[in-house]
C-alpha positions as a Markdown table, in Angstrom:
| # | Residue | x | y | z |
|---|---|---|---|---|
| 1 | Pro | -8.6 | -12.2 | -11.6 |
| 2 | Thr | -9.2 | -13.9 | -14.9 |
| 3 | Leu | -6.3 | -14.9 | -17.0 |
| 4 | Ala | -7.2 | -12.0 | -19.4 |
| 5 | Ala | -7.0 | -9.6 | -16.5 |
| 6 | Gln | -3.6 | -11.0 | -15.4 |
| 7 | Arg | -2.2 | -10.8 | -18.9 |
| 8 | Leu | -3.4 | -7.1 | -19.1 |
| 9 | Tyr | -1.7 | -6.4 | -15.7 |
| 10 | Asn | 1.6 | -8.1 | -16.9 |
| 11 | Arg | 1.5 | -6.3 | -20.2 |
| 12 | Met | 0.9 | -2.9 | -18.6 |
| 13 | Leu | 3.8 | -3.3 | -16.2 |
| 14 | Leu | 6.1 | -4.4 | -19.0 |
| 15 | Glu | 5.0 | -1.5 | -21.3 |
| 16 | Leu | 5.6 | 1.0 | -18.4 |
| 17 | His | 9.0 | -0.4 | -17.8 |
| 18 | Ala | 9.9 | -0.3 | -21.5 |
| 19 | Ala | 8.6 | 3.3 | -21.9 |
| 20 | Leu | 10.4 | 4.5 | -18.7 |
| 21 | Pro | 13.2 | 2.0 | -17.9 |
| 22 | Gly | 14.6 | 4.2 | -15.2 |
| 23 | Met | 11.4 | 4.5 | -13.3 |
| 24 | Lys | 10.9 | 2.4 | -10.1 |
| 25 | Ile | 7.4 | 0.8 | -10.0 |
| 26 | Val | 6.1 | -0.4 | -6.7 |
| 27 | Val | 3.0 | -2.6 | -6.5 |
| 28 | Thr | 1.3 | -3.6 | -3.2 |
| 29 | Ala | -1.7 | -5.9 | -2.8 |
| 30 | Gly | -5.1 | -4.5 | -2.1 |
| 31 | Asn | -8.1 | -6.1 | -0.4 |
| 32 | His | -9.3 | -7.8 | -3.6 |
| 33 | Asp | -5.8 | -9.2 | -4.5 |
| 34 | Ser | -4.3 | -12.5 | -3.7 |
| 35 | Ser | -1.2 | -11.5 | -1.7 |
| 36 | Ser | 0.4 | -15.0 | -2.0 |
| 37 | Arg | -0.1 | -14.9 | -5.8 |
| 38 | Leu | 1.5 | -11.5 | -6.1 |
| 39 | Asp | 4.4 | -12.6 | -3.8 |
| 40 | Leu | 4.9 | -15.8 | -5.9 |
| 41 | His | 6.1 | -13.8 | -8.9 |
| 42 | Ser | 7.8 | -10.9 | -7.0 |
| 43 | Glu | 11.3 | -12.1 | -7.7 |
| 44 | Leu | 10.6 | -12.3 | -11.5 |
| 45 | Trp | 9.3 | -8.7 | -11.4 |
| 46 | Asp | 12.6 | -7.6 | -9.8 |
| 47 | Val | 14.3 | -8.1 | -13.2 |
| 48 | Phe | 12.1 | -5.3 | -14.6 |
| 49 | Asp | 12.7 | -3.0 | -11.6 |
| 50 | Val | 9.1 | -3.6 | -10.4 |
| 51 | Lys | 8.9 | -4.1 | -6.6 |
| 52 | Val | 5.9 | -6.3 | -5.7 |
| 53 | Val | 4.8 | -6.7 | -2.1 |
| 54 | Gly | 1.8 | -8.9 | -1.6 |
| 55 | Gly | 1.8 | -9.5 | 2.1 |
| 56 | Ile | 3.9 | -8.8 | 5.2 |
| 57 | Ala | 7.3 | -10.3 | 4.3 |
| 58 | Lys | 8.6 | -12.9 | 6.7 |
| 59 | Asp | 11.9 | -14.7 | 7.0 |
| 60 | Gly | 11.1 | -17.7 | 9.0 |
| 61 | Asp | 9.5 | -16.5 | 12.2 |
| 62 | Ser | 10.8 | -12.9 | 11.9 |
| 63 | Val | 9.5 | -10.1 | 9.8 |
| 64 | Asp | 11.7 | -9.1 | 6.8 |
| 65 | Tyr | 11.2 | -5.4 | 7.2 |
| 66 | Asp | 13.7 | -4.5 | 4.5 |
| 67 | Arg | 11.6 | -6.1 | 1.8 |
| 68 | His | 9.0 | -3.3 | 2.4 |
| 69 | Ile | 11.5 | -0.6 | 2.0 |
| 70 | Val | 12.4 | 0.6 | -1.5 |
| 71 | Glu | 15.3 | 3.0 | -1.8 |
| 72 | Ile | 15.4 | 5.2 | -4.9 |
| 73 | Ala | 19.1 | 6.4 | -4.9 |
| 74 | Gly | 19.4 | 10.1 | -4.4 |
| 75 | Val | 15.6 | 10.6 | -4.6 |
| 76 | Gly | 13.9 | 9.1 | -1.6 |
| 77 | Tyr | 12.3 | 6.1 | 0.0 |
| 78 | Ile | 9.1 | 4.2 | -0.4 |
| 79 | Ile | 7.6 | 2.1 | 2.3 |
| 80 | Ala | 5.4 | -0.5 | 0.7 |
| 81 | Val | 2.6 | -1.7 | 3.0 |
| 82 | Pro | -0.1 | -3.9 | 1.4 |
| 83 | Tyr | -3.6 | -4.5 | 2.6 |
| 84 | Val | -3.3 | -6.3 | 5.9 |
| 85 | Tyr | -6.0 | -7.5 | 8.3 |
| 86 | Ala | -5.3 | -6.0 | 11.8 |
| 87 | Ala | -4.8 | -9.5 | 13.3 |
| 88 | Asn | -2.1 | -10.4 | 10.7 |
| 89 | Tyr | 0.3 | -7.7 | 11.8 |
| 90 | Pro | 3.3 | -9.0 | 13.7 |
| 91 | Gln | 2.9 | -9.4 | 17.5 |
| 92 | Thr | 4.3 | -6.8 | 19.7 |
| 93 | Asp | 5.5 | -7.0 | 23.3 |
| 94 | Glu | 4.8 | -3.3 | 24.0 |
| 95 | Asp | 1.9 | -2.6 | 26.2 |
| 96 | Gly | -0.6 | -0.1 | 24.8 |
| 97 | Val | 0.9 | 0.0 | 21.3 |
| 98 | Ser | -1.2 | -1.5 | 18.5 |
| 99 | Arg | 0.4 | -4.1 | 16.3 |
| 100 | Met | -0.3 | -1.9 | 13.2 |
| 101 | Arg | 1.4 | 1.1 | 14.7 |
| 102 | Lys | 4.4 | -0.9 | 15.9 |
| 103 | Phe | 4.9 | -2.4 | 12.4 |
| 104 | His | 4.6 | 1.0 | 10.6 |
| 105 | Gln | 6.8 | 2.8 | 13.1 |
| 106 | Thr | 9.5 | 0.1 | 12.9 |
| 107 | Leu | 9.6 | 0.6 | 9.1 |
| 108 | Leu | 9.8 | 4.4 | 9.4 |
| 109 | Asp | 12.5 | 4.1 | 12.1 |
| 110 | Arg | 14.6 | 1.8 | 9.8 |
| 111 | Val | 14.2 | 4.3 | 6.9 |
| 112 | Ala | 15.2 | 7.2 | 9.2 |
| 113 | Ala | 18.3 | 5.3 | 10.3 |
| 114 | Arg | 19.4 | 5.0 | 6.6 |
| 115 | Asn | 18.2 | 8.4 | 5.4 |
| 116 | Cys | 21.2 | 10.5 | 6.2 |
| 117 | Asn | 20.4 | 13.0 | 3.5 |
| 118 | Lys | 16.9 | 13.6 | 4.8 |
| 119 | Leu | 15.3 | 12.5 | 1.4 |
| 120 | Pro | 11.5 | 12.4 | 1.1 |
| 121 | Val | 9.8 | 9.3 | 2.5 |
| 122 | Ile | 6.5 | 8.1 | 1.0 |
| 123 | Met | 4.5 | 5.4 | 2.8 |
| 124 | Met | 2.0 | 3.4 | 0.9 |
| 125 | Gly | -1.0 | 2.0 | 2.7 |
| 126 | His | -4.2 | 0.2 | 1.6 |
| 127 | Leu | -6.8 | 0.7 | 4.4 |
| 128 | Ala | -9.7 | 2.9 | 5.5 |
| 129 | Leu | -8.7 | 5.8 | 7.7 |
| 130 | Ser | -11.1 | 7.5 | 10.1 |
| 131 | Gly | -12.4 | 10.7 | 8.7 |
| 132 | Ser | -12.3 | 9.6 | 5.0 |
| 133 | Asp | -15.3 | 10.1 | 2.8 |
| 134 | Ile | -16.6 | 6.5 | 2.1 |
| 135 | Lys | -19.5 | 7.3 | -0.2 |
| 136 | Gly | -20.2 | 4.2 | -2.3 |
| 137 | His | -18.6 | 1.9 | 0.2 |
| 138 | Glu | -21.6 | 1.7 | 2.6 |
| 139 | Ser | -23.1 | -1.8 | 2.6 |
| 140 | Lys | -25.2 | -3.8 | 5.0 |
| 141 | Ser | -23.3 | -7.0 | 4.2 |
| 142 | Met | -19.8 | -5.6 | 4.5 |
| 143 | Arg | -18.6 | -3.1 | 7.2 |
| 144 | Leu | -15.5 | -1.1 | 6.7 |
| 145 | Val | -13.0 | -1.3 | 9.6 |
| 146 | Tyr | -11.5 | 2.2 | 10.2 |
| 147 | Glu | -8.0 | 2.8 | 11.4 |
| 148 | Asn | -6.6 | 5.9 | 13.1 |
| 149 | Ile | -4.0 | 7.9 | 11.2 |
| 150 | Glu | -1.8 | 7.8 | 14.3 |
| 151 | Asp | -1.4 | 4.1 | 13.7 |
| 152 | Met | 0.4 | 4.9 | 10.5 |
| 153 | Gly | 3.4 | 6.1 | 12.6 |
| 154 | Val | 5.5 | 9.2 | 12.4 |
| 155 | Gly | 8.2 | 10.0 | 9.9 |
| 156 | Tyr | 6.7 | 9.9 | 6.4 |
| 157 | Asp | 6.5 | 13.0 | 4.2 |
| 158 | Tyr | 3.5 | 11.7 | 2.2 |
| 159 | Leu | 1.0 | 8.9 | 2.8 |
| 160 | Ala | -0.3 | 7.4 | -0.4 |
| 161 | Leu | -3.5 | 5.6 | 0.3 |
| 162 | Gly | -5.6 | 3.1 | -1.4 |
| 163 | His | -8.9 | 1.2 | -0.6 |
| 164 | Ile | -11.3 | 4.2 | -0.7 |
| 165 | His | -12.3 | 4.9 | -4.3 |
| 166 | Arg | -13.0 | 8.6 | -3.9 |
| 167 | Pro | -9.9 | 10.8 | -4.4 |
| 168 | Gln | -9.4 | 12.9 | -1.3 |
| 169 | Phe | -7.0 | 14.3 | 1.3 |
| 170 | Val | -7.4 | 12.9 | 4.8 |
| 171 | Thr | -4.7 | 15.3 | 6.1 |
| 172 | Asp | -2.3 | 17.7 | 4.3 |
| 173 | Asn | 0.1 | 14.9 | 3.5 |
| 174 | Ala | -2.2 | 11.8 | 3.4 |
| 175 | Arg | -4.3 | 11.2 | 0.2 |
| 176 | Tyr | -6.4 | 8.6 | -1.3 |
| 177 | Ser | -5.6 | 8.4 | -5.0 |
| 178 | Gly | -9.0 | 7.3 | -6.1 |
| 179 | Ser | -10.0 | 4.8 | -8.8 |
| 180 | Pro | -10.4 | 5.5 | -12.5 |
| 181 | Phe | -14.0 | 4.2 | -12.7 |
| 182 | Ala | -16.9 | 3.5 | -10.4 |
| 183 | Met | -16.8 | 0.2 | -8.5 |
| 184 | Ser | -20.5 | 0.4 | -7.4 |
| 185 | Phe | -23.6 | 2.2 | -8.5 |
| 186 | Asp | -23.5 | 4.3 | -5.3 |
| 187 | Glu | -20.3 | 6.0 | -6.4 |
| 188 | Asp | -22.1 | 8.9 | -8.1 |
| 189 | Tyr | -19.1 | 11.2 | -8.2 |
| 190 | Ala | -16.4 | 12.0 | -10.7 |
| 191 | His | -13.7 | 9.4 | -10.7 |
| 192 | Ser | -10.0 | 10.0 | -11.3 |
| 193 | Val | -6.6 | 8.9 | -10.1 |
| 194 | Thr | -4.2 | 11.5 | -8.7 |
| 195 | Ala | -1.1 | 11.3 | -6.7 |
């Protein structure tokens, strides 16, 4: 992004924090973001109660799963999963289990172990799920890779999705929020952002 766009992003987050200082803001990288650039400033954003997750967090050779888990005391949990290429998910030793599913299920299992009060669990994911309406995303030069919703794991109450611009439910508890404006001329439908 340009410097002007980065300033606008920073200003927006600071204004949100100032307007609602008790609100937890969680930002994950999308497919057009620089995950390393977002991660570079994540510790600074912690001061303003903004959790930024650019890529899969690693501590040496092992995955830092806790960095993807955001607890909101007495309210619930958010599992922050940024856009990740399938090959970049951590390796798994389990036969027949996809790397993506193992990663997501490990996060969900860790939350379940902490969640003694059975508070709501929201998982964030930036990917294209099979069965979603991709109008405006069709392209001869770029092919979307679809993932199965089963690979998101079991144990979340709501799956907040990004990547597809059209707001829509994929299942009763999995929804694409949409984008506020068209990203291509083929997106000839009403745009909005909903939770």
